Coordinates of C-alpha atoms in Angstrom, one line a residue:
Chain A
M1 CA 0.0 0.0 0.0
L2 CA 2.8 2.4 1.0
A3 CA 4.8 1.4 -2.1
Y4 CA 1.8 2.0 -4.3
T5 CA 1.1 5.4 -2.7
I6 CA 4.7 6.4 -3.4
R7 CA 4.7 5.1 -6.9
R8 CA 1.4 6.8 -7.6
I9 CA 2.7 10.1 -6.3
L10 CA 5.9 9.8 -8.4
M11 CA 3.7 9.2 -11.5
L12 CA 2.3 12.6 -10.9
I13 CA 5.6 14.3 -11.7
P14 CA 5.5 14.0 -15.5
V15 CA 1.8 14.9 -15.5
L16 CA 2.5 18.1 -13.4
I17 CA 5.4 19.0 -15.8
G18 CA 3.2 18.5 -18.8
M19 CA 0.5 20.6 -17.1
S20 CA 2.9 23.4 -16.4
I21 CA 4.0 23.4 -20.1
V22 CA 0.4 23.7 -21.3
T23 CA -0.4 26.6 -18.9
F24 CA 3.0 28.2 -19.8
A25 CA 1.9 28.0 -23.5
I26 CA -1.2 30.0 -22.7
I27 CA 0.8 33.2 -22.7
H28 CA 4.0 32.3 -24.4
F29 CA 2.6 30.4 -27.5
I30 CA 0.1 33.0 -28.5
P31 CA 0.9 33.4 -32.2
G32 CA 2.6 36.7 -33.2
N33 CA 3.5 39.1 -30.4
P34 CA 1.8 38.0 -27.2
A35 CA 2.2 41.4 -25.6
R36 CA 0.5 43.1 -28.5
V37 CA -2.3 40.5 -28.5
I38 CA -2.9 41.1 -24.7
L39 CA -2.8 44.9 -24.9
G40 CA -4.8 45.2 -28.1
D41 CA -4.1 47.1 -31.4
Q42 CA -4.0 50.6 -29.9
A43 CA -1.1 49.8 -27.5
T44 CA 2.0 52.0 -27.7
A45 CA 5.5 50.5 -28.3
T46 CA 6.6 51.4 -24.8
A47 CA 3.6 49.7 -23.2
I48 CA 4.3 46.6 -25.2
A49 CA 8.0 46.7 -24.3
N50 CA 7.0 47.1 -20.6
L51 CA 4.6 44.2 -20.6
E52 CA 7.2 42.1 -22.4
A53 CA 9.7 42.8 -19.7
Q54 CA 7.1 42.2 -17.0
L55 CA 6.1 38.8 -18.4
G56 CA 9.7 38.0 -19.3
L57 CA 8.8 37.6 -23.0
D58 CA 12.1 39.3 -24.0
Q59 CA 14.1 36.2 -23.0
P60 CA 14.5 32.9 -24.8
P61 CA 11.6 30.4 -24.3
Y62 CA 13.4 27.8 -22.2
I63 CA 14.7 30.5 -19.8
Q64 CA 11.1 31.8 -19.6
Y65 CA 9.8 28.3 -18.8
F66 CA 12.4 27.8 -16.0
H67 CA 11.5 31.2 -14.5
Y68 CA 7.8 30.2 -14.7
V69 CA 8.4 26.9 -12.9
F70 CA 10.6 28.3 -10.2
D71 CA 8.1 31.0 -9.5
L72 CA 5.4 28.4 -9.3
L73 CA 7.4 26.3 -6.8
K74 CA 7.8 29.5 -4.7
G75 CA 4.1 29.8 -4.7
D76 CA 4.2 32.8 -7.0
L77 CA 1.3 32.6 -9.5
G78 CA 2.2 35.9 -11.3
T79 CA 0.5 39.3 -11.1
S80 CA -2.9 40.2 -12.4
L81 CA -2.6 42.7 -15.3
R82 CA -5.9 44.3 -14.4
T83 CA -5.6 44.7 -10.6
N84 CA -1.9 44.6 -10.3
T85 CA -2.1 42.3 -7.3
P86 CA -0.4 39.0 -6.9
I87 CA -2.7 36.2 -8.2
A88 CA -1.8 33.9 -5.3
A89 CA -3.4 36.4 -2.9
E90 CA -6.5 37.0 -5.0
I91 CA -7.1 33.3 -5.8
W92 CA -7.5 31.8 -2.3
P93 CA -10.9 33.2 -1.3
R94 CA -12.1 32.3 -4.8
L95 CA -10.7 28.8 -4.6
A96 CA -12.5 28.4 -1.2
A97 CA -15.7 29.5 -2.9
T98 CA -15.2 27.0 -5.7
I99 CA -14.4 24.2 -3.2
E100 CA -17.5 24.9 -1.2
L101 CA -19.7 24.9 -4.3
T102 CA -18.1 21.7 -5.7
V103 CA -18.4 19.9 -2.4
F104 CA -22.1 20.8 -2.1
A105 CA -22.7 19.7 -5.7
M106 CA -20.9 16.4 -5.2
I107 CA -22.8 15.7 -2.0
F108 CA -26.1 16.3 -3.9
A109 CA -24.9 14.2 -6.8
I110 CA -23.8 11.2 -4.7
V111 CA -26.8 11.2 -2.3
V112 CA -29.4 11.5 -5.0
G113 CA -27.6 9.6 -7.6
V114 CA -26.7 6.6 -5.5
N115 CA -30.1 6.3 -3.9
A116 CA -31.9 6.7 -7.2
G117 CA -29.6 4.1 -8.7
I118 CA -30.1 1.6 -5.9
I119 CA -33.9 1.9 -5.9
S120 CA -34.0 1.7 -9.7
A121 CA -32.0 -1.6 -9.6
W122 CA -34.2 -2.9 -6.8
K123 CA -37.4 -2.1 -8.6
Q124 CA -36.0 -2.9 -12.0
N125 CA -38.4 -2.1 -14.9
S126 CA -40.9 -0.4 -12.5
I127 CA -42.3 3.1 -13.2
F128 CA -39.7 4.5 -10.7
D129 CA -36.9 2.8 -12.6
Y130 CA -38.0 4.2 -16.0
T131 CA -38.6 7.7 -14.7
A132 CA -35.3 7.8 -12.9
M133 CA -33.4 6.5 -15.9
I134 CA -35.1 8.9 -18.3
I135 CA -34.3 11.8 -15.9
A136 CA -30.7 10.5 -15.7
L137 CA -30.5 10.3 -19.5
I138 CA -31.8 13.9 -19.9
G139 CA -29.5 15.0 -17.1
V140 CA -26.5 13.7 -19.0
S141 CA -27.5 15.6 -22.1
M142 CA -28.3 18.9 -20.3
P143 CA -26.1 21.9 -21.0
I144 CA -25.5 23.0 -17.4
F145 CA -25.5 26.7 -18.2
W146 CA -29.0 26.3 -19.6
L147 CA -30.2 24.3 -16.6
G148 CA -28.7 27.0 -14.4
L149 CA -30.5 29.8 -16.3
M150 CA -33.8 27.9 -16.1
Q151 CA -33.5 27.3 -12.4
Q152 CA -32.6 30.9 -11.8
W153 CA -35.7 32.0 -13.8
I154 CA -38.1 29.6 -12.2
F155 CA -37.0 29.3 -8.6
A156 CA -35.4 32.7 -8.0
Q157 CA -37.2 35.1 -10.3
E158 CA -40.7 33.7 -10.8
L159 CA -41.2 31.9 -7.5
G160 CA -38.7 33.9 -5.4
W161 CA -37.8 30.9 -3.2
L162 CA -34.1 31.1 -3.4
P163 CA -31.5 33.7 -4.2
A164 CA -30.1 33.7 -7.8
F165 CA -26.8 35.4 -7.4
G166 CA -23.7 35.4 -5.2
R167 CA -22.8 33.7 -1.9
G168 CA -24.5 35.7 0.7
N169 CA -26.1 39.1 1.6
P170 CA -23.6 41.8 0.5
R171 CA -24.9 44.2 3.2
D172 CA -24.2 41.6 5.9
P173 CA -20.8 40.2 4.9
V174 CA -19.5 37.1 6.5
E175 CA -16.5 37.5 8.7
T176 CA -14.0 35.2 7.0
T177 CA -11.3 33.0 8.4
T178 CA -11.3 30.0 6.1
H179 CA -13.4 31.7 3.3
L180 CA -15.6 28.6 3.3
Y181 CA -18.8 30.4 4.4
V182 CA -20.6 27.4 5.8
I183 CA -17.7 26.8 8.2
D184 CA -16.9 30.5 8.9
T185 CA -20.5 31.2 9.9
I186 CA -20.5 28.2 12.3
I187 CA -17.2 29.4 13.8
N188 CA -18.7 32.8 14.3
G189 CA -21.9 31.4 15.7
R190 CA -23.9 33.3 13.1
F191 CA -26.6 30.7 12.2
D192 CA -28.7 33.3 10.4
Q193 CA -25.8 33.8 8.0
L194 CA -25.3 30.0 7.8
W195 CA -28.9 29.7 6.6
T196 CA -28.3 32.5 4.0
S197 CA -25.2 30.8 2.8
I198 CA -26.8 27.5 2.4
K199 CA -29.7 29.0 0.5
H200 CA -27.3 30.6 -1.9
L201 CA -25.6 27.2 -2.4
V202 CA -28.8 25.4 -3.4
L203 CA -29.4 26.6 -7.0
P204 CA -25.8 26.6 -8.3
G205 CA -25.0 23.4 -6.4
I206 CA -27.9 21.5 -8.0
A207 CA -27.1 23.0 -11.4
L208 CA -23.5 21.9 -11.1
G209 CA -24.4 18.5 -9.6
T210 CA -27.0 17.4 -12.1
I211 CA -24.7 15.8 -14.7
P212 CA -22.6 13.9 -12.2
M213 CA -25.9 12.9 -10.4
A214 CA -27.2 11.4 -13.6
I215 CA -24.0 9.6 -14.4
I216 CA -23.7 8.2 -10.8
A217 CA -27.4 7.1 -10.9
R218 CA -26.8 5.1 -14.1
M219 CA -23.6 3.6 -12.9
T220 CA -25.0 2.6 -9.5
R221 CA -28.0 1.0 -11.2
S222 CA -26.0 -1.1 -13.6
S223 CA -23.5 -2.1 -11.0
M224 CA -26.2 -3.0 -8.5
L225 CA -28.1 -5.0 -11.1
E226 CA -25.0 -7.2 -11.4
I227 CA -24.7 -7.6 -7.7
L228 CA -28.4 -8.4 -7.3
R229 CA -27.9 -11.4 -9.6
S230 CA -25.0 -12.8 -7.6
D231 CA -25.3 -15.9 -5.5
Y232 CA -25.0 -14.4 -2.1
I233 CA -27.9 -12.0 -2.7
R234 CA -29.9 -15.0 -4.0
T235 CA -29.1 -16.8 -0.7
I236 CA -30.4 -13.8 1.2
E237 CA -33.5 -13.9 -0.9
A238 CA -33.9 -17.6 -0.3
K239 CA -33.8 -16.9 3.4
G240 CA -36.8 -14.8 2.8
S241 CA -35.7 -11.2 2.9
R242 CA -35.3 -9.0 0.0
T243 CA -35.9 -5.8 1.7
L244 CA -34.4 -2.5 0.8
S245 CA -32.3 -2.5 3.9
V246 CA -30.7 -5.8 2.9
I247 CA -29.9 -4.4 -0.5
Y248 CA -28.3 -1.4 1.1
R249 CA -26.3 -3.3 3.6
H250 CA -25.1 -6.2 1.5
G251 CA -25.4 -5.1 -2.0
F252 CA -24.1 -1.6 -2.2
K253 CA -20.8 -2.3 -0.4
N254 CA -19.9 -4.4 -3.4
A255 CA -21.2 -2.1 -6.0
V256 CA -19.3 0.9 -4.6
I257 CA -16.0 0.6 -6.7
P258 CA -17.4 1.5 -10.1
V259 CA -19.5 4.2 -8.5
L260 CA -16.5 5.6 -6.8
T261 CA -14.5 5.7 -10.0
V262 CA -17.3 7.6 -11.7
A263 CA -17.7 9.9 -8.8
G264 CA -14.0 10.7 -8.9
L265 CA -14.0 11.3 -12.6
Q266 CA -17.1 13.5 -12.3
T267 CA -15.6 15.7 -9.7
G268 CA -13.1 16.7 -12.3
S269 CA -15.7 17.6 -14.9
L270 CA -17.5 19.4 -12.0
L271 CA -14.5 21.7 -11.7
G272 CA -14.7 22.4 -15.4
G273 CA -18.5 22.9 -15.1
A274 CA -17.8 25.3 -12.3
I275 CA -16.7 27.9 -14.8
L276 CA -20.1 27.9 -16.4
T277 CA -22.1 27.6 -13.2
E278 CA -20.2 30.4 -11.5
T279 CA -20.6 32.7 -14.5
I280 CA -24.4 32.2 -14.4
F281 CA -24.8 32.5 -10.6
S282 CA -22.2 35.2 -10.1
W283 CA -20.5 32.9 -7.7
P284 CA -17.2 34.5 -6.8
G285 CA -15.0 31.4 -7.4
V286 CA -12.0 30.5 -9.6
G287 CA -14.2 29.7 -12.6
R288 CA -15.7 33.2 -12.6
Y289 CA -12.3 34.6 -11.9
V290 CA -11.1 32.9 -15.1
Y291 CA -14.2 34.0 -17.0
E292 CA -13.7 37.6 -16.1
A293 CA -10.1 37.4 -17.0
I294 CA -11.0 36.1 -20.5
G295 CA -13.2 39.2 -21.0
T296 CA -10.4 41.6 -19.9
R297 CA -7.6 39.6 -21.6
D298 CA -5.9 39.2 -18.2
Y299 CA -3.7 36.3 -19.4
P300 CA -1.7 35.7 -16.2
V301 CA -5.0 35.1 -14.4
I302 CA -6.3 32.8 -17.1
Q303 CA -3.1 30.9 -16.9
S304 CA -3.0 30.5 -13.1
G305 CA -6.7 29.9 -12.7
I306 CA -6.6 27.0 -15.2
L307 CA -3.4 25.7 -13.5
V308 CA -5.0 25.8 -10.0
I309 CA -8.2 24.0 -11.2
A310 CA -6.2 21.4 -13.1
F311 CA -4.0 20.8 -10.0
M312 CA -7.1 20.3 -7.9
F313 CA -8.4 17.8 -10.4
V314 CA -5.1 15.8 -10.3
I315 CA -5.2 15.7 -6.5
I316 CA -8.8 14.5 -6.5
N317 CA -7.9 11.7 -8.9
L318 CA -5.0 10.7 -6.7
I319 CA -7.2 10.5 -3.7
V320 CA -9.8 8.4 -5.5
D321 CA -7.1 6.0 -6.7
L322 CA -5.7 5.6 -3.2
L323 CA -9.2 5.1 -1.8
Y324 CA -9.8 2.1 -4.0
S325 CA -7.4 -0.1 -2.3
Y326 CA -8.6 1.1 1.1
I327 CA -12.3 0.4 0.3
D328 CA -11.7 -2.9 -1.6
P329 CA -8.9 -4.9 0.0
R330 CA -9.0 -7.3 -2.9
I331 CA -7.3 -4.7 -5.1
K332 CA -3.6 -5.2 -4.8
Y333 CA -1.0 -3.2 -6.6
Chain B
M1 CA -40.0 5.4 -40.1
E2 CA -42.2 2.2 -40.3
S3 CA -39.3 0.1 -41.8
I4 CA -37.1 0.4 -38.8
T5 CA -39.7 0.4 -36.0
P6 CA -39.8 -3.1 -34.6
T7 CA -43.0 -4.9 -34.8
K8 CA -44.7 -6.0 -31.7
K9 CA -43.7 -9.6 -32.2
Q10 CA -40.0 -8.8 -32.5
R11 CA -40.1 -6.4 -29.6
T12 CA -41.2 -9.1 -27.2
S13 CA -38.9 -11.8 -28.6
G14 CA -35.8 -12.6 -26.6
P15 CA -32.3 -11.9 -27.9
E16 CA -31.7 -15.5 -28.8
K17 CA -34.6 -15.5 -31.3
Q18 CA -33.6 -14.4 -34.8
D19 CA -35.3 -12.4 -37.4
P20 CA -37.6 -14.9 -39.3
N21 CA -36.6 -13.4 -42.6
I22 CA -33.0 -14.6 -42.3
D23 CA -32.1 -18.1 -43.3
K24 CA -30.9 -19.7 -40.0
T25 CA -28.4 -22.0 -41.6
E26 CA -26.5 -18.9 -42.8
A27 CA -23.7 -17.7 -40.6
V28 CA -24.8 -14.4 -39.0
S29 CA -22.3 -11.6 -39.2
P30 CA -21.8 -9.6 -35.9
W31 CA -23.0 -6.5 -37.7
K32 CA -26.3 -8.0 -38.6
E33 CA -26.7 -9.2 -35.1
A34 CA -26.0 -5.7 -33.8
Y35 CA -28.5 -4.3 -36.3
W36 CA -31.2 -6.6 -34.8
Q37 CA -30.3 -5.6 -31.3
L38 CA -30.4 -1.9 -32.2
R39 CA -33.8 -2.3 -33.9
K40 CA -35.2 -3.7 -30.7
N41 CA -33.9 -0.8 -28.6
K42 CA -36.7 1.8 -28.3
L43 CA -34.5 4.6 -27.0
A44 CA -32.0 4.2 -29.8
I45 CA -34.8 4.4 -32.3
I46 CA -36.1 7.6 -30.7
G47 CA -32.5 8.9 -30.8
I48 CA -32.2 8.1 -34.5
I49 CA -35.5 9.9 -35.2
I50 CA -34.3 13.0 -33.2
I51 CA -31.0 13.2 -35.1
T52 CA -32.5 12.5 -38.5
F53 CA -35.0 15.4 -37.8
F54 CA -32.2 17.8 -36.9
I55 CA -30.1 16.8 -39.9
L56 CA -33.1 17.4 -42.2
V57 CA -33.7 20.8 -40.4
A58 CA -30.1 21.7 -41.0
I59 CA -30.1 20.7 -44.6
F60 CA -33.4 22.4 -45.5
A61 CA -32.9 25.4 -43.2
P62 CA -33.5 28.1 -45.9
L63 CA -36.8 26.4 -47.0
L64 CA -38.2 26.3 -43.5
T65 CA -38.2 30.0 -42.9
S66 CA -38.7 33.2 -44.8
Y67 CA -36.4 35.3 -42.6
S68 CA -32.6 35.4 -42.5
P69 CA -30.9 34.4 -39.3
T70 CA -29.0 37.6 -39.0
E71 CA -31.8 39.9 -40.2
V72 CA -32.1 42.6 -37.6
G73 CA -35.7 43.8 -37.2
A74 CA -37.4 40.9 -38.9
G75 CA -40.1 41.6 -36.3
E76 CA -40.5 43.8 -33.3
R77 CA -38.0 43.5 -30.4
L78 CA -38.7 40.6 -28.0
T79 CA -42.1 39.6 -29.3
S80 CA -43.5 36.5 -27.8
P81 CA -44.1 33.4 -30.0
N82 CA -46.9 34.0 -32.5
A83 CA -47.9 32.9 -36.0
D84 CA -45.3 35.0 -37.7
H85 CA -42.5 34.2 -35.3
W86 CA -43.0 30.7 -34.0
F87 CA -40.3 31.0 -31.3
G88 CA -40.6 34.8 -30.9
T89 CA -37.9 37.4 -31.6
D90 CA -34.8 38.4 -29.7
D91 CA -33.6 41.8 -28.5
L92 CA -32.6 42.9 -32.0
G93 CA -35.9 41.7 -33.5
R94 CA -34.3 38.7 -35.1
D95 CA -36.5 35.7 -35.6
T96 CA -35.5 33.1 -33.0
F97 CA -36.9 30.1 -35.0
T98 CA -34.8 31.0 -38.0
R99 CA -31.7 31.4 -35.8
I100 CA -32.4 28.0 -34.2
V101 CA -32.8 26.3 -37.5
F102 CA -29.6 27.8 -38.9
G103 CA -27.9 27.1 -35.6
A104 CA -28.6 23.4 -36.2
R105 CA -26.2 23.6 -39.1
I106 CA -23.5 25.1 -37.0
S107 CA -23.8 22.6 -34.2
L108 CA -23.9 19.6 -36.4
I109 CA -21.0 20.8 -38.5
V110 CA -18.9 21.6 -35.5
G111 CA -19.8 18.3 -33.9
F112 CA -19.0 16.4 -37.1
F113 CA -15.6 18.0 -37.8
A114 CA -14.5 18.0 -34.2
V115 CA -15.3 14.3 -33.8
S116 CA -13.8 13.4 -37.1
G117 CA -10.6 15.2 -36.3
A118 CA -10.4 13.6 -32.9
L119 CA -11.2 10.2 -34.3
V120 CA -8.6 10.3 -37.1
F121 CA -5.7 11.6 -34.9
G122 CA -6.8 9.7 -31.9
T123 CA -7.0 6.4 -33.8
F124 CA -3.7 7.0 -35.5
L125 CA -1.9 7.8 -32.2
G126 CA -3.7 4.9 -30.4
I127 CA -2.6 2.4 -33.1
L128 CA 1.0 3.7 -33.0
A129 CA 1.1 3.4 -29.2
G130 CA -0.6 0.0 -29.0
Y131 CA 1.1 -1.7 -31.9
F132 CA 4.7 -0.5 -31.4
G133 CA 4.6 -0.4 -27.6
K134 CA 7.9 0.4 -25.8
W135 CA 8.9 4.1 -25.9
V136 CA 6.4 5.0 -28.5
D137 CA 3.6 3.9 -26.2
M138 CA 5.3 5.6 -23.2
F139 CA 5.6 8.9 -25.0
I140 CA 2.0 8.9 -26.5
S141 CA 0.4 7.6 -23.3
R142 CA 2.1 10.3 -21.2
I143 CA 0.8 13.0 -23.5
F144 CA -2.7 11.5 -23.2
D145 CA -2.3 11.5 -19.4
I146 CA -1.4 15.1 -19.4
M147 CA -4.3 16.1 -21.6
L148 CA -6.7 14.1 -19.5
A149 CA -5.3 15.7 -16.4
F150 CA -7.3 18.8 -17.3
P151 CA -11.1 19.0 -17.0
S152 CA -11.9 18.9 -20.7
I153 CA -13.7 22.2 -21.0
L154 CA -10.7 23.9 -19.2
L155 CA -8.2 22.5 -21.7
A156 CA -10.5 23.8 -24.5
I157 CA -10.5 27.2 -22.9
A158 CA -6.7 27.1 -22.6
I159 CA -6.4 26.2 -26.3
V160 CA -8.8 28.9 -27.4
A161 CA -7.0 31.4 -25.2
I162 CA -3.8 30.6 -27.1
L163 CA -5.3 30.5 -30.6
G164 CA -7.8 33.4 -30.1
P165 CA -11.6 33.2 -29.8
S166 CA -13.5 32.1 -32.9
L167 CA -15.8 29.3 -34.0
E168 CA -13.0 27.6 -36.0
N169 CA -10.6 27.7 -33.1
A170 CA -13.3 26.4 -30.8
L171 CA -13.8 23.5 -33.2
I172 CA -10.0 22.8 -33.2
A173 CA -9.9 23.0 -29.4
I174 CA -12.8 20.5 -29.1
A175 CA -11.1 18.1 -31.6
I176 CA -7.9 18.3 -29.6
I177 CA -9.4 17.6 -26.2
N178 CA -11.2 14.5 -27.6
I179 CA -8.1 13.0 -29.2
P180 CA -6.9 11.2 -26.0
I181 CA -10.4 9.6 -25.5
F182 CA -10.2 7.9 -28.9
G183 CA -6.4 7.3 -28.5
R184 CA -6.8 5.4 -25.3
L185 CA -9.7 3.4 -26.5
V186 CA -7.9 2.3 -29.7
R187 CA -4.6 1.7 -27.8
S188 CA -6.2 -0.7 -25.4
K189 CA -8.1 -2.5 -28.2
V190 CA -4.9 -2.8 -30.2
I191 CA -3.0 -4.2 -27.3
S192 CA -5.6 -6.9 -26.7
I193 CA -5.8 -7.8 -30.4
R194 CA -2.0 -7.8 -30.8
E195 CA -1.8 -10.9 -28.6
E196 CA -4.4 -12.9 -30.6
E197 CA -3.3 -16.0 -32.4
Y198 CA -4.4 -14.9 -35.8
I199 CA -2.1 -11.9 -35.6
M200 CA 0.7 -14.2 -34.7
A201 CA -0.3 -16.4 -37.7
A202 CA -0.2 -13.3 -40.0
K203 CA 3.2 -12.4 -38.7
A204 CA 4.5 -15.9 -39.2
Q205 CA 3.3 -15.8 -42.8
G206 CA 5.5 -12.7 -43.2
M207 CA 2.8 -10.1 -43.4
K208 CA 4.1 -6.5 -42.9
S209 CA 3.1 -4.4 -39.9
G210 CA 1.2 -2.0 -42.0
R211 CA -0.9 -4.7 -43.6
I212 CA -1.6 -6.4 -40.3
L213 CA -2.8 -3.1 -38.9
F214 CA -5.1 -2.3 -41.7
H215 CA -6.4 -5.8 -42.4
H216 CA -6.7 -7.2 -38.9
V217 CA -6.3 -4.7 -36.1
L218 CA -8.3 -1.8 -37.4
P219 CA -11.4 -3.7 -38.5
N220 CA -11.5 -5.3 -35.1
S221 CA -11.5 -2.0 -33.3
V222 CA -14.2 -0.4 -35.3
A223 CA -17.2 -1.2 -33.0
P224 CA -16.0 0.6 -29.9
I225 CA -14.8 3.5 -32.1
I226 CA -18.3 3.9 -33.6
V227 CA -19.9 3.9 -30.1
Q228 CA -17.4 6.4 -28.8
A229 CA -17.8 8.7 -31.8
T230 CA -21.6 8.8 -31.4
L231 CA -21.3 9.7 -27.7
S232 CA -18.5 12.2 -28.4
F233 CA -20.7 13.9 -31.1
G234 CA -23.1 14.9 -28.3
T235 CA -20.3 16.0 -26.0
A236 CA -18.7 18.0 -28.7
I237 CA -21.9 19.9 -29.4
L238 CA -22.2 20.6 -25.7
E239 CA -18.6 21.8 -25.5
A240 CA -19.0 24.1 -28.5
A241 CA -22.1 25.6 -26.9
A242 CA -20.3 26.1 -23.7
L243 CA -17.4 27.8 -25.4
G244 CA -19.9 30.0 -27.3
F245 CA -21.6 30.8 -24.1
L246 CA -18.4 31.9 -22.5
G247 CA -17.6 34.1 -25.5
L248 CA -14.8 31.9 -26.8
G249 CA -16.6 30.4 -29.8
A250 CA -18.8 31.9 -32.4
S251 CA -19.0 35.7 -32.6
A252 CA -22.0 37.9 -33.2
P253 CA -24.1 37.7 -35.3
T254 CA -23.6 33.9 -35.9
P255 CA -26.7 32.0 -34.8
E256 CA -24.8 29.6 -32.6
W257 CA -27.0 28.1 -29.8
G258 CA -24.6 28.7 -26.9
K259 CA -23.9 32.3 -28.1
M260 CA -27.6 32.9 -28.4
L261 CA -28.1 31.8 -24.8
S262 CA -25.4 34.1 -23.4
D263 CA -26.7 37.0 -25.5
S264 CA -30.3 36.7 -24.3
R265 CA -29.8 35.6 -20.7
Q266 CA -30.4 39.1 -19.5
F267 CA -33.9 39.0 -21.0
I268 CA -34.9 35.7 -19.4
Q269 CA -37.6 37.3 -17.3
S270 CA -39.2 39.5 -19.9
A271 CA -38.6 37.1 -22.9
P272 CA -38.0 33.6 -21.6
W273 CA -38.4 32.1 -25.1
T274 CA -35.1 33.6 -26.2
V275 CA -33.4 31.4 -23.7
L276 CA -35.8 28.5 -23.7
F277 CA -35.5 27.4 -27.3
P278 CA -31.8 27.5 -27.9
G279 CA -31.1 25.5 -24.7
F280 CA -33.8 23.0 -25.5
S281 CA -32.4 22.5 -29.0
I282 CA -28.9 21.8 -27.5
M283 CA -30.4 19.3 -25.0
L284 CA -32.5 17.5 -27.6
V285 CA -29.6 17.0 -30.1
V286 CA -27.2 15.8 -27.3
L287 CA -29.9 13.6 -26.0
G288 CA -30.4 12.1 -29.4
F289 CA -26.7 11.3 -29.8
N290 CA -26.6 9.8 -26.3
M291 CA -29.6 7.6 -27.0
I292 CA -28.0 6.3 -30.2
G293 CA -24.7 5.9 -28.6
D294 CA -26.1 3.9 -25.7
G295 CA -28.1 1.7 -28.0
L296 CA -25.1 1.1 -30.3
R297 CA -23.0 0.2 -27.2
D298 CA -25.5 -2.4 -26.1
A299 CA -25.8 -3.8 -29.6
L300 CA -22.1 -3.8 -30.6
D301 CA -20.4 -4.5 -27.3
P302 CA -22.5 -6.4 -24.9
K303 CA -19.7 -6.4 -22.3
M304 CA -19.9 -2.6 -22.0
K305 CA -23.5 -2.7 -21.2
T306 CA -24.6 -0.2 -18.5

């Protein structure tokens, strides 16, 4: 197990190097003169020269790359062109916002998806099964930005049940320590704010969680169906109990591996989907940070934002891989 | 549609029963068997109907409407759906129905070329990696790993950020991000086929690598590639719409569905139809491809059944 963990972490090194090359390319491989592209056609020669010096574009590419990697290792993510502040300082509160949203979306996806999948398998070919699977099929095909817009329209604007934008009441800001509002409000003992924060999480969280929920439901169903046909479940049935609780206790434990794989993979696509969801719901996370940077051609922010999200994705995949062998002792590496 | 809709009798028959029209003494090709399987799958048939419908709409777009998709002031601004404007008009008075109809062309074309590009390059790299193994495999597989280390839409954003925002560059980006998906699939298929005895026999007879690849390895990888291509078609359309929505794809006044959504989202309360119809079209097309893809998978590769 330890050997595998070490090997798995070592395998990350080429991936991380490759990732840094891709994000490096975002500024440095812009065709033509990157500084001119970033500043636009009206830029003066001095402005272009200044920006070239700031971004290190006046040096040969391999030197630029080494500078880039050394800066990253020091925790320096560059400086935003728009606000002139270090990106590392700007990105943390946003990263926390994205993490909070992603976790909420994933909890929604797993709780609803797994249960819908189990019940569908248990009541195979019932009305519930058909309905759940049709919803899942539609969920997989749904553009999340459209789902988000529809939810906003129906639940926030027409029905007025839930807030449509942001993370909380701007006139009553949360006192932040971790920047995870759900945790901060509990630390501060402000349960009214906690309730507001949770209400703000619902719509973007469900929008973001719908696709993974659908995929998890389908995966759980198919992997449960296989388990339900196995001998030991038949034995339990022969003994006279085929209740839902038995299915949960004995069946799901063995169906969990493929479900976990899918859940892990989906967390990654969730991070990608966060860009769209955060844009729609004005959620102040990394995704929206990148989106705004695209609009203002703030390339260092685009670069670092993408790097940070991709890095999170890699770490999540690592954790999922390591969890396998913990959950299923039969898996040996 | 009658010809492909299964009759009641066939629908209820089990998989072991064969079509009565076929002579049972004849050896059944796997493709024929897959075709019967597919015919029995109601969802796949619905998917085929949806996609055929959209293809026809895209082809005959100019015949379906009397307006032009970019014609400003074809009607009054933000009029609700009526007899003249079936899906209403947008904030510039453009006919939404016309824009949706022409948008079908864009989505299908982008999907087709993005998937074709990914399929060709992915298959090529996958075969190289799987057949030659060793450092070739190492090198190509690591590149795939790195590409898959990014959430796909994020990699697409990175590529468009480098190339500059446009519909063409969005298409290129979507093709690139889908290459490793085909690459890995083909690679694993090639590796498993490489060890088969008939490949050994071909080698023993002195067949050259290239011929073995094209005569034996490739034909045996076709089924999963077709399944993946169908599913990827839907994903590619979603990704193109997402890039359009983020302002990284089609530019105004192109009637691209994702772009239409982002342009009219501010009018959602006063004119919900401007948001409703483009989004619904995206969903329907993607749903169609997913239904066909699922059906094909069940028919062609029973082991992959979900």
